[in-house]
PDB file of C-alpha atoms in Angstrom:
ATOM      1  CA  MET A  27     -75.888-122.783 -28.624  1.00  0.00           C
ATOM      2  CA  LYS A  28     -74.703-122.748 -24.900  1.00  0.00           C
ATOM      3  CA  ARG A  29     -74.625-126.554 -25.152  1.00  0.00           C
ATOM      4  CA  LEU A  30     -72.501-126.410 -28.192  1.00  0.00           C
ATOM      5  CA  LEU A  31     -69.974-123.920 -26.650  1.00  0.00           C
ATOM      6  CA  TYR A  32     -69.821-126.128 -23.543  1.00  0.00           C
ATOM      7  CA  ILE A  33     -68.869-129.172 -25.723  1.00  0.00           C
ATOM      8  CA  LEU A  34     -66.305-127.086 -27.600  1.00  0.00           C
ATOM      9  CA  LEU A  35     -64.857-125.908 -24.397  1.00  0.00           C
ATOM     10  CA  VAL A  36     -64.549-129.499 -23.077  1.00  0.00           C
ATOM     11  CA  LEU A  37     -63.205-131.067 -26.183  1.00  0.00           C
ATOM     12  CA  ALA A  38     -60.657-128.284 -26.983  1.00  0.00           C
ATOM     13  CA  PRO A  39     -58.370-129.208 -23.772  1.00  0.00           C
ATOM     14  CA  ILE A  40     -58.638-132.901 -24.638  1.00  0.00           C
ATOM     15  CA  SER A  41     -57.464-132.223 -28.208  1.00  0.00           C
ATOM     16  CA  LEU A  42     -54.747-129.957 -26.864  1.00  0.00           C
ATOM     17  CA  PHE A  43     -53.437-132.421 -24.384  1.00  0.00           C
ATOM     18  CA  GLY A  44     -53.483-135.067 -27.044  1.00  0.00           C
ATOM     19  CA  LYS A  45     -51.326-133.031 -29.503  1.00  0.00           C
ATOM     20  CA  ILE A  46     -48.923-132.124 -26.605  1.00  0.00           C
ATOM     21  CA  ALA A  47     -48.670-135.784 -25.514  1.00  0.00           C
ATOM     22  CA  GLN A  48     -48.073-136.756 -29.141  1.00  0.00           C
ATOM     23  CA  GLN A  49     -45.217-134.123 -29.492  1.00  0.00           C
ATOM     24  CA  ASN A  50     -43.797-135.252 -26.286  1.00  0.00           C
ATOM     25  CA  VAL A  51     -43.594-138.923 -27.538  1.00  0.00           C
ATOM     26  CA  GLU A  52     -42.175-137.764 -30.872  1.00  0.00           C
ATOM     27  CA  SER A  53     -39.433-135.647 -29.108  1.00  0.00           C
ATOM     28  CA  LEU A  54     -38.605-138.605 -26.852  1.00  0.00           C
ATOM     29  CA  PHE A  55     -38.175-140.879 -29.799  1.00  0.00           C
ATOM     30  CA  GLN A  56     -35.978-138.439 -31.667  1.00  0.00           C
ATOM     31  CA  ALA A  57     -33.909-137.861 -28.635  1.00  0.00           C
ATOM     32  CA  ALA A  58     -33.621-141.785 -28.068  1.00  0.00           C
ATOM     33  CA  ASN A  59     -32.507-142.121 -31.666  1.00  0.00           C
ATOM     34  CA  LYS A  60     -29.982-139.346 -31.171  1.00  0.00           C
ATOM     35  CA  TYR A  61     -28.404-140.957 -28.064  1.00  0.00           C
ATOM     36  CA  TYR A  62     -28.340-144.297 -29.894  1.00  0.00           C
ATOM     37  CA  THR A  63     -26.507-142.849 -32.933  1.00  0.00           C
ATOM     38  CA  GLU A  64     -24.103-141.140 -30.621  1.00  0.00           C
ATOM     39  CA  GLY A  65     -23.412-144.575 -28.702  1.00  0.00           C
ATOM     40  CA  ASN A  66     -25.038-143.532 -25.479  1.00  0.00           C
ATOM     41  CA  TYR A  67     -27.134-146.730 -25.311  1.00  0.00           C
ATOM     42  CA  SER A  68     -28.189-146.308 -21.681  1.00  0.00           C
ATOM     43  CA  GLU A  69     -29.717-142.939 -22.226  1.00  0.00           C
ATOM     44  CA  ALA A  70     -31.432-144.225 -25.428  1.00  0.00           C
ATOM     45  CA  ILE A  71     -32.952-147.140 -23.302  1.00  0.00           C
ATOM     46  CA  LYS A  72     -34.230-144.682 -20.810  1.00  0.00           C
ATOM     47  CA  HIS A  73     -35.994-142.604 -23.377  1.00  0.00           C
ATOM     48  CA  TYR A  74     -37.343-145.560 -25.210  1.00  0.00           C
ATOM     49  CA  GLU A  75     -38.819-147.089 -22.112  1.00  0.00           C
ATOM     50  CA  ALA A  76     -40.170-143.560 -21.212  1.00  0.00           C
ATOM     51  CA  ILE A  77     -42.264-143.723 -24.393  1.00  0.00           C
ATOM     52  CA  ILE A  78     -43.444-147.259 -23.594  1.00  0.00           C
ATOM     53  CA  SER A  79     -44.567-145.998 -20.061  1.00  0.00           C
ATOM     54  CA  THR A  80     -46.880-143.572 -21.699  1.00  0.00           C
ATOM     55  CA  GLY A  81     -48.871-146.558 -23.335  1.00  0.00           C
ATOM     56  CA  LYS A  82     -47.298-146.014 -26.832  1.00  0.00           C
ATOM     57  CA  THR A  83     -45.924-149.140 -28.479  1.00  0.00           C
ATOM     58  CA  SER A  84     -44.755-150.218 -31.883  1.00  0.00           C
ATOM     59  CA  ALA A  85     -42.599-152.733 -33.594  1.00  0.00           C
ATOM     60  CA  GLU A  86     -40.135-150.052 -34.473  1.00  0.00           C
ATOM     61  CA  LEU A  87     -39.941-148.819 -30.918  1.00  0.00           C
ATOM     62  CA  TYR A  88     -39.389-152.259 -29.477  1.00  0.00           C
ATOM     63  CA  PHE A  89     -36.965-153.059 -32.218  1.00  0.00           C
ATOM     64  CA  ASN A  90     -34.761-149.951 -31.484  1.00  0.00           C
ATOM     65  CA  LEU A  91     -34.985-150.764 -27.718  1.00  0.00           C
ATOM     66  CA  GLY A  92     -33.826-154.298 -28.552  1.00  0.00           C
ATOM     67  CA  ASN A  93     -30.932-152.981 -30.564  1.00  0.00           C
ATOM     68  CA  ALA A  94     -29.789-150.633 -27.683  1.00  0.00           C
ATOM     69  CA  TYR A  95     -29.870-153.622 -25.099  1.00  0.00           C
ATOM     70  CA  PHE A  96     -27.823-155.793 -27.564  1.00  0.00           C
ATOM     71  CA  LYS A  97     -25.231-152.914 -27.977  1.00  0.00           C
ATOM     72  CA  LEU A  98     -24.830-153.115 -24.166  1.00  0.00           C
ATOM     73  CA  ASN A  99     -24.628-156.974 -24.325  1.00  0.00           C
ATOM     74  CA  ASP A 100     -27.840-157.320 -22.314  1.00  0.00           C
ATOM     75  CA  ILE A 101     -28.876-160.330 -24.515  1.00  0.00           C
ATOM     76  CA  ALA A 102     -32.044-161.194 -22.361  1.00  0.00           C
ATOM     77  CA  HIS A 103     -33.620-157.749 -22.613  1.00  0.00           C
ATOM     78  CA  ALA A 104     -32.487-157.517 -26.413  1.00  0.00           C
ATOM     79  CA  ILE A 105     -34.423-160.794 -27.005  1.00  0.00           C
ATOM     80  CA  LEU A 106     -37.366-159.854 -24.864  1.00  0.00           C
ATOM     81  CA  ASN A 107     -37.836-156.721 -27.076  1.00  0.00           C
ATOM     82  CA  TYR A 108     -37.178-158.304 -30.381  1.00  0.00           C
ATOM     83  CA  GLU A 109     -39.874-160.749 -29.504  1.00  0.00           C
ATOM     84  CA  ARG A 110     -42.222-157.961 -28.631  1.00  0.00           C
ATOM     85  CA  ALA A 111     -41.435-156.295 -32.057  1.00  0.00           C
ATOM     86  CA  TYR A 112     -41.764-159.516 -33.889  1.00  0.00           C
ATOM     87  CA  LEU A 113     -45.167-160.137 -32.219  1.00  0.00           C
ATOM     88  CA  LEU A 114     -46.400-156.858 -33.616  1.00  0.00           C
ATOM     89  CA  ASN A 115     -44.822-157.307 -37.082  1.00  0.00           C
ATOM     90  CA  PRO A 116     -43.689-160.872 -37.880  1.00  0.00           C
ATOM     91  CA  ALA A 117     -43.232-159.945 -41.653  1.00  0.00           C
ATOM     92  CA  ASP A 118     -40.262-157.706 -40.791  1.00  0.00           C
ATOM     93  CA  ASP A 119     -37.008-159.257 -41.934  1.00  0.00           C
ATOM     94  CA  ASP A 120     -34.734-157.129 -39.872  1.00  0.00           C
ATOM     95  CA  ILE A 121     -36.757-157.984 -36.619  1.00  0.00           C
ATOM     96  CA  ALA A 122     -36.499-161.650 -37.474  1.00  0.00           C
ATOM     97  CA  PHE A 123     -32.718-161.510 -38.423  1.00  0.00           C
ATOM     98  CA  ASN A 124     -31.804-159.740 -35.097  1.00  0.00           C
ATOM     99  CA  LEU A 125     -33.834-161.919 -33.041  1.00  0.00           C
ATOM    100  CA  GLU A 126     -32.113-165.067 -34.552  1.00  0.00           C
ATOM    101  CA  LEU A 127     -28.806-163.325 -34.103  1.00  0.00           C
ATOM    102  CA  ALA A 128     -29.406-162.512 -30.438  1.00  0.00           C
ATOM    103  CA  ARG A 129     -30.621-166.161 -29.634  1.00  0.00           C
ATOM    104  CA  ALA A 130     -27.311-167.254 -31.015  1.00  0.00           C
ATOM    105  CA  TYR A 131     -25.645-165.688 -27.835  1.00  0.00           C
ATOM    106  CA  THR A 132     -27.780-167.651 -25.431  1.00  0.00           C
ATOM    107  CA  THR A 133     -26.575-170.434 -23.294  1.00  0.00           C
ATOM    108  CA  ASP A 134     -29.642-172.921 -23.513  1.00  0.00           C
ATOM    109  CA  LYS A 135     -29.867-174.812 -26.803  1.00  0.00           C
ATOM    110  CA  ILE A 136     -33.270-176.349 -26.435  1.00  0.00           C
ATOM    111  CA  GLU A 137     -34.647-178.432 -29.217  1.00  0.00           C
ATOM    112  CA  ALA A 138     -38.195-177.483 -29.643  1.00  0.00           C
ATOM    113  CA  ILE A 139     -41.054-180.124 -30.441  1.00  0.00           C
ATOM    114  CA  PRO A 140     -41.953-179.519 -34.187  1.00  0.00           C
ATOM    115  CA  ASP A 141     -45.448-178.329 -34.837  1.00  0.00           C
ATOM    116  CA  PHE A 142     -47.837-180.532 -36.790  1.00  0.00           C
ATOM    117  CA  PHE A 143     -47.412-179.659 -40.492  1.00  0.00           C
ATOM    118  CA  VAL A 144     -50.845-178.031 -40.845  1.00  0.00           C
ATOM    119  CA  VAL A 145     -50.229-175.757 -37.797  1.00  0.00           C
ATOM    120  CA  LYS A 146     -46.653-174.877 -39.122  1.00  0.00           C
ATOM    121  CA  TRP A 147     -48.184-174.151 -42.565  1.00  0.00           C
ATOM    122  CA  TYR A 148     -50.810-171.815 -41.167  1.00  0.00           C
ATOM    123  CA  LYS A 149     -48.368-170.037 -38.895  1.00  0.00           C
ATOM    124  CA  SER A 150     -45.921-169.380 -41.692  1.00  0.00           C
ATOM    125  CA  ILE A 151     -48.763-167.883 -43.932  1.00  0.00           C
ATOM    126  CA  SER A 152     -50.218-165.748 -41.167  1.00  0.00           C
ATOM    127  CA  ASN A 153     -46.792-164.343 -40.419  1.00  0.00           C
ATOM    128  CA  ILE A 154     -46.508-163.037 -43.888  1.00  0.00           C
ATOM    129  CA  LEU A 155     -48.349-159.801 -42.750  1.00  0.00           C
ATOM    130  CA  SER A 156     -49.099-158.096 -39.604  1.00  0.00           C
ATOM    131  CA  SER A 157     -52.634-158.286 -38.068  1.00  0.00           C
ATOM    132  CA  ASN A 158     -53.416-154.805 -39.232  1.00  0.00           C
ATOM    133  CA  ALA A 159     -52.171-155.549 -42.705  1.00  0.00           C
ATOM    134  CA  TRP A 160     -54.272-158.700 -42.838  1.00  0.00           C
ATOM    135  CA  ALA A 161     -57.322-156.712 -41.619  1.00  0.00           C
ATOM    136  CA  PHE A 162     -56.813-154.013 -44.303  1.00  0.00           C
ATOM    137  CA  LEU A 163     -56.517-156.837 -46.821  1.00  0.00           C
ATOM    138  CA  ALA A 164     -59.786-158.399 -45.646  1.00  0.00           C
ATOM    139  CA  ILE A 165     -61.538-155.193 -45.810  1.00  0.00           C
ATOM    140  CA  SER A 166     -60.515-154.733 -49.356  1.00  0.00           C
ATOM    141  CA  PHE A 167     -61.472-158.153 -50.390  1.00  0.00           C
ATOM    142  CA  PHE A 168     -65.041-157.530 -48.747  1.00  0.00           C
ATOM    143  CA  VAL A 169     -65.519-154.233 -50.474  1.00  0.00           C
ATOM    144  CA  LEU A 170     -64.420-155.764 -53.838  1.00  0.00           C
ATOM    145  CA  SER A 171     -66.909-158.722 -53.291  1.00  0.00           C
ATOM    146  CA  LEU A 172     -69.856-156.282 -52.733  1.00  0.00           C
ATOM    147  CA  ILE A 173     -68.715-154.222 -55.890  1.00  0.00           C
ATOM    148  CA  LEU A 174     -68.792-157.496 -57.888  1.00  0.00           C
ATOM    149  CA  LEU A 175     -72.189-158.512 -56.531  1.00  0.00           C
ATOM    150  CA  VAL A 176     -73.546-155.123 -57.632  1.00  0.00           C
ATOM    151  CA  ILE A 177     -72.171-155.780 -61.103  1.00  0.00           C
ATOM    152  CA  TYR A 178     -73.720-159.227 -61.248  1.00  0.00           C
ATOM    153  CA  GLN A 179     -77.076-157.751 -60.003  1.00  0.00           C
ATOM    154  CA  PHE A 180     -77.340-154.866 -62.549  1.00  0.00           C
ATOM    155  CA  SER A 181     -75.288-156.093 -65.525  1.00  0.00           C
ATOM    156  CA  GLY A 182     -77.343-157.028 -68.583  1.00  0.00           C
ATOM    157  CA  LYS A 183     -74.672-159.290 -70.167  1.00  0.00           C
ATOM    158  CA  TYR A 184     -74.564-162.840 -69.280  1.00  0.00           C
ATOM    159  CA  LEU A 185     -70.772-163.232 -69.467  1.00  0.00           C
ATOM    160  CA  ILE A 186     -70.211-160.200 -67.216  1.00  0.00           C
ATOM    161  CA  LYS A 187     -72.767-161.455 -64.792  1.00  0.00           C
ATOM    162  CA  LYS A 188     -71.259-165.079 -64.826  1.00  0.00           C
ATOM    163  CA  ASN A 189     -67.617-163.795 -64.227  1.00  0.00           C
ATOM    164  CA  ALA A 190     -68.734-161.168 -61.546  1.00  0.00           C
ATOM    165  CA  PHE A 191     -70.636-163.819 -59.665  1.00  0.00           C
ATOM    166  CA  ILE A 192     -67.772-166.254 -59.578  1.00  0.00           C
ATOM    167  CA  THR A 193     -65.102-163.684 -58.696  1.00  0.00           C
ATOM    168  CA  SER A 194     -67.263-162.325 -55.957  1.00  0.00           C
ATOM    169  CA  TRP A 195     -67.236-165.646 -54.186  1.00  0.00           C
ATOM    170  CA  ILE A 196     -63.548-166.052 -54.501  1.00  0.00           C
ATOM    171  CA  THR A 197     -62.970-162.536 -53.112  1.00  0.00           C
ATOM    172  CA  LEU A 198     -65.510-163.424 -50.373  1.00  0.00           C
ATOM    173  CA  LEU A 199     -63.413-166.614 -49.530  1.00  0.00           C
ATOM    174  CA  LEU A 200     -60.275-164.548 -49.482  1.00  0.00           C
ATOM    175  CA  PHE A 201     -62.003-162.046 -47.254  1.00  0.00           C
ATOM    176  CA  ILE A 202     -62.734-164.837 -44.729  1.00  0.00           C
ATOM    177  CA  VAL A 203     -59.235-166.179 -45.008  1.00  0.00           C
ATOM    178  CA  SER A 204     -57.541-162.788 -44.553  1.00  0.00           C
ATOM    179  CA  LEU A 205     -59.829-162.057 -41.572  1.00  0.00           C
ATOM    180  CA  SER A 206     -58.935-165.262 -40.085  1.00  0.00           C
ATOM    181  CA  PHE A 207     -55.338-164.553 -40.191  1.00  0.00           C
ATOM    182  CA  SER A 208     -55.828-161.048 -38.885  1.00  0.00           C
ATOM    183  CA  ILE A 209     -57.760-162.319 -35.907  1.00  0.00           C
ATOM    184  CA  SER A 210     -55.281-165.195 -35.222  1.00  0.00           C
ATOM    185  CA  GLN A 211     -52.381-162.517 -35.133  1.00  0.00           C
ATOM    186  CA  LYS A 212     -54.258-160.203 -32.911  1.00  0.00           C
ATOM    187  CA  ASN A 213     -55.015-163.146 -30.510  1.00  0.00           C
ATOM    188  CA  ARG A 214     -51.422-163.982 -30.408  1.00  0.00           C
ATOM    189  CA  ILE A 215     -50.705-160.349 -29.323  1.00  0.00           C
ATOM    190  CA  ILE A 216     -53.426-160.020 -26.760  1.00  0.00           C
ATOM    191  CA  ASN A 217     -53.119-163.648 -25.312  1.00  0.00           C
ATOM    192  CA  SER A 218     -49.351-163.961 -25.472  1.00  0.00           C
ATOM    193  CA  ASN A 219     -48.379-166.286 -22.664  1.00  0.00           C
ATOM    194  CA  HIS A 220     -44.619-166.337 -23.392  1.00  0.00           C
ATOM    195  CA  ALA A 221     -41.761-164.818 -21.442  1.00  0.00           C
ATOM    196  CA  ILE A 222     -38.044-164.501 -21.406  1.00  0.00           C
ATOM    197  CA  ILE A 223     -35.689-165.449 -18.568  1.00  0.00           C
ATOM    198  CA  THR A 224     -33.960-162.243 -17.506  1.00  0.00           C
ATOM    199  CA  THR A 225     -32.044-163.441 -14.537  1.00  0.00           C
ATOM    200  CA  SER A 226     -28.459-165.009 -15.409  1.00  0.00           C
ATOM    201  CA  ALA A 227     -29.329-168.539 -14.236  1.00  0.00           C
ATOM    202  CA  ILE A 228     -32.300-170.174 -12.420  1.00  0.00           C
ATOM    203  CA  SER A 229     -33.250-173.698 -11.399  1.00  0.00           C
ATOM    204  CA  ALA A 230     -36.734-174.837 -12.427  1.00  0.00           C
ATOM    205  CA  LYS A 231     -38.396-176.357  -9.296  1.00  0.00           C
ATOM    206  CA  SER A 232     -40.592-179.477  -9.084  1.00  0.00           C
ATOM    207  CA  SER A 233     -43.252-177.433  -7.089  1.00  0.00           C
ATOM    208  CA  PRO A 234     -43.815-173.719  -6.199  1.00  0.00           C
ATOM    209  CA  SER A 235     -41.257-173.879  -3.242  1.00  0.00           C
ATOM    210  CA  ASP A 236     -37.590-173.014  -2.728  1.00  0.00           C
ATOM    211  CA  ASN A 237     -37.323-176.212  -0.925  1.00  0.00           C
ATOM    212  CA  SER A 238     -38.516-178.409  -3.800  1.00  0.00           C
ATOM    213  CA  ASN A 239     -36.330-180.378  -6.070  1.00  0.00           C
ATOM    214  CA  ASP A 240     -34.310-178.800  -8.972  1.00  0.00           C
ATOM    215  CA  LEU A 241     -35.374-180.098 -12.293  1.00  0.00           C
ATOM    216  CA  PHE A 242     -33.226-178.241 -14.839  1.00  0.00           C
ATOM    217  CA  ILE A 243     -31.382-174.918 -15.133  1.00  0.00           C
ATOM    218  CA  LEU A 244     -32.421-172.118 -17.391  1.00  0.00           C
ATOM    219  CA  HIS A 245     -30.264-169.077 -18.350  1.00  0.00           C
ATOM    220  CA  ALA A 246     -30.863-165.566 -19.511  1.00  0.00           C
ATOM    221  CA  GLY A 247     -32.473-165.183 -22.843  1.00  0.00           C
ATOM    222  CA  THR A 248     -34.388-168.534 -22.943  1.00  0.00           C
ATOM    223  CA  LYS A 249     -37.891-168.323 -24.051  1.00  0.00           C
ATOM    224  CA  ILE A 250     -40.653-170.065 -21.939  1.00  0.00           C
ATOM    225  CA  GLU A 251     -44.314-170.459 -21.987  1.00  0.00           C
ATOM    226  CA  THR A 252     -46.269-169.495 -18.692  1.00  0.00           C
ATOM    227  CA  LEU A 253     -48.957-171.898 -17.681  1.00  0.00           C
ATOM    228  CA  ARG A 254     -50.476-170.964 -14.278  1.00  0.00           C
ATOM    229  CA  ASN A 255     -49.617-168.938 -11.311  1.00  0.00           C
ATOM    230  CA  VAL A 256     -49.555-169.898  -7.456  1.00  0.00           C
ATOM    231  CA  GLY A 257     -48.495-166.834  -5.471  1.00  0.00           C
ATOM    232  CA  ASP A 258     -45.020-165.575  -6.384  1.00  0.00           C
ATOM    233  CA  TRP A 259     -44.433-168.790  -8.476  1.00  0.00           C
ATOM    234  CA  CYS A 260     -45.361-169.582 -12.086  1.00  0.00           C
ATOM    235  CA  GLU A 261     -45.658-173.043 -13.740  1.00  0.00           C
ATOM    236  CA  ILE A 262     -43.703-172.892 -17.019  1.00  0.00           C
ATOM    237  CA  ARG A 263     -43.000-175.176 -19.975  1.00  0.00           C
ATOM    238  CA  ILE A 264     -39.936-174.893 -22.205  1.00  0.00           C
ATOM    239  CA  ALA A 265     -39.704-175.675 -26.008  1.00  0.00           C
ATOM    240  CA  ASP A 266     -38.938-179.375 -25.438  1.00  0.00           C
ATOM    241  CA  GLY A 267     -42.137-179.858 -23.472  1.00  0.00           C
ATOM    242  CA  ASN A 268     -40.407-180.021 -20.010  1.00  0.00           C
ATOM    243  CA  LYS A 269     -42.365-178.337 -17.219  1.00  0.00           C
ATOM    244  CA  GLY A 270     -41.220-176.746 -13.876  1.00  0.00           C
ATOM    245  CA  TRP A 271     -41.943-173.866 -11.487  1.00  0.00           C
ATOM    246  CA  LEU A 272     -40.034-170.614 -11.416  1.00  0.00           C
ATOM    247  CA  PRO A 273     -40.372-167.410  -9.316  1.00  0.00           C
ATOM    248  CA  LYS A 274     -42.024-164.608 -11.260  1.00  0.00           C
ATOM    249  CA  SER A 275     -39.096-162.390 -10.713  1.00  0.00           C
ATOM    250  CA  ALA A 276     -36.977-164.666 -13.009  1.00  0.00           C
ATOM    251  CA  PHE A 277     -38.610-163.586 -16.276  1.00  0.00           C
ATOM    252  CA  GLU A 278     -40.505-160.941 -18.072  1.00  0.00           C
ATOM    253  CA  ARG A 279     -43.484-161.534 -20.137  1.00  0.00           C
ATOM    254  CA  ILE A 280     -43.297-160.819 -23.815  1.00  0.00           C
TER     255      ILE A 280
END
């Protein structure tokens, strides 16, 4: 009895603090939206970023933050947050539209190397849903497959057994495909190695040194891929395949 009371006394403050933290996040989000509606975009940004600093993130939060930066004509940070929102929910048409709109305001127009058609096809299908949505679909197919196998096992009618067996294998295949897309999306989020240039203009260097040769100039809002770090420098690759070195202070990771 004493042990149970001790556990309850320990868990009660944790639960209480969790509720308070959630209420604080909700109040910050409501305040941020209010500031945005009133046109006070700087205050809206402060409140959205205060929420992110607590560890709470969502596609909606990054989308709203991107909108606030866009209103202040900070295209680089608008793109950065639209990219973060798109990473979490690639199926959202509003996020995709605003991201493309913001990209239209960037200086650098780099022609990307096209993906192999199979890779392009795989990405286009996996982007139909978010990682969580694919995971939910995978679980649904798995449960349905189990139900069909039970029907196959216990049904006394040949036609029902046959249809249940065939359909169970189809749903099992759909489970594997959905799970694959979910894992792929989750890995993109966890292992994202892309970033956005946030300084107005920066020269990519031939080596990690200020004294090395200039290779090309990148401007705010351009998306890059980070490859490896050497001290305060990072080797990067742009969409057309060209590589160079940039100081880490020149960009923010998605």
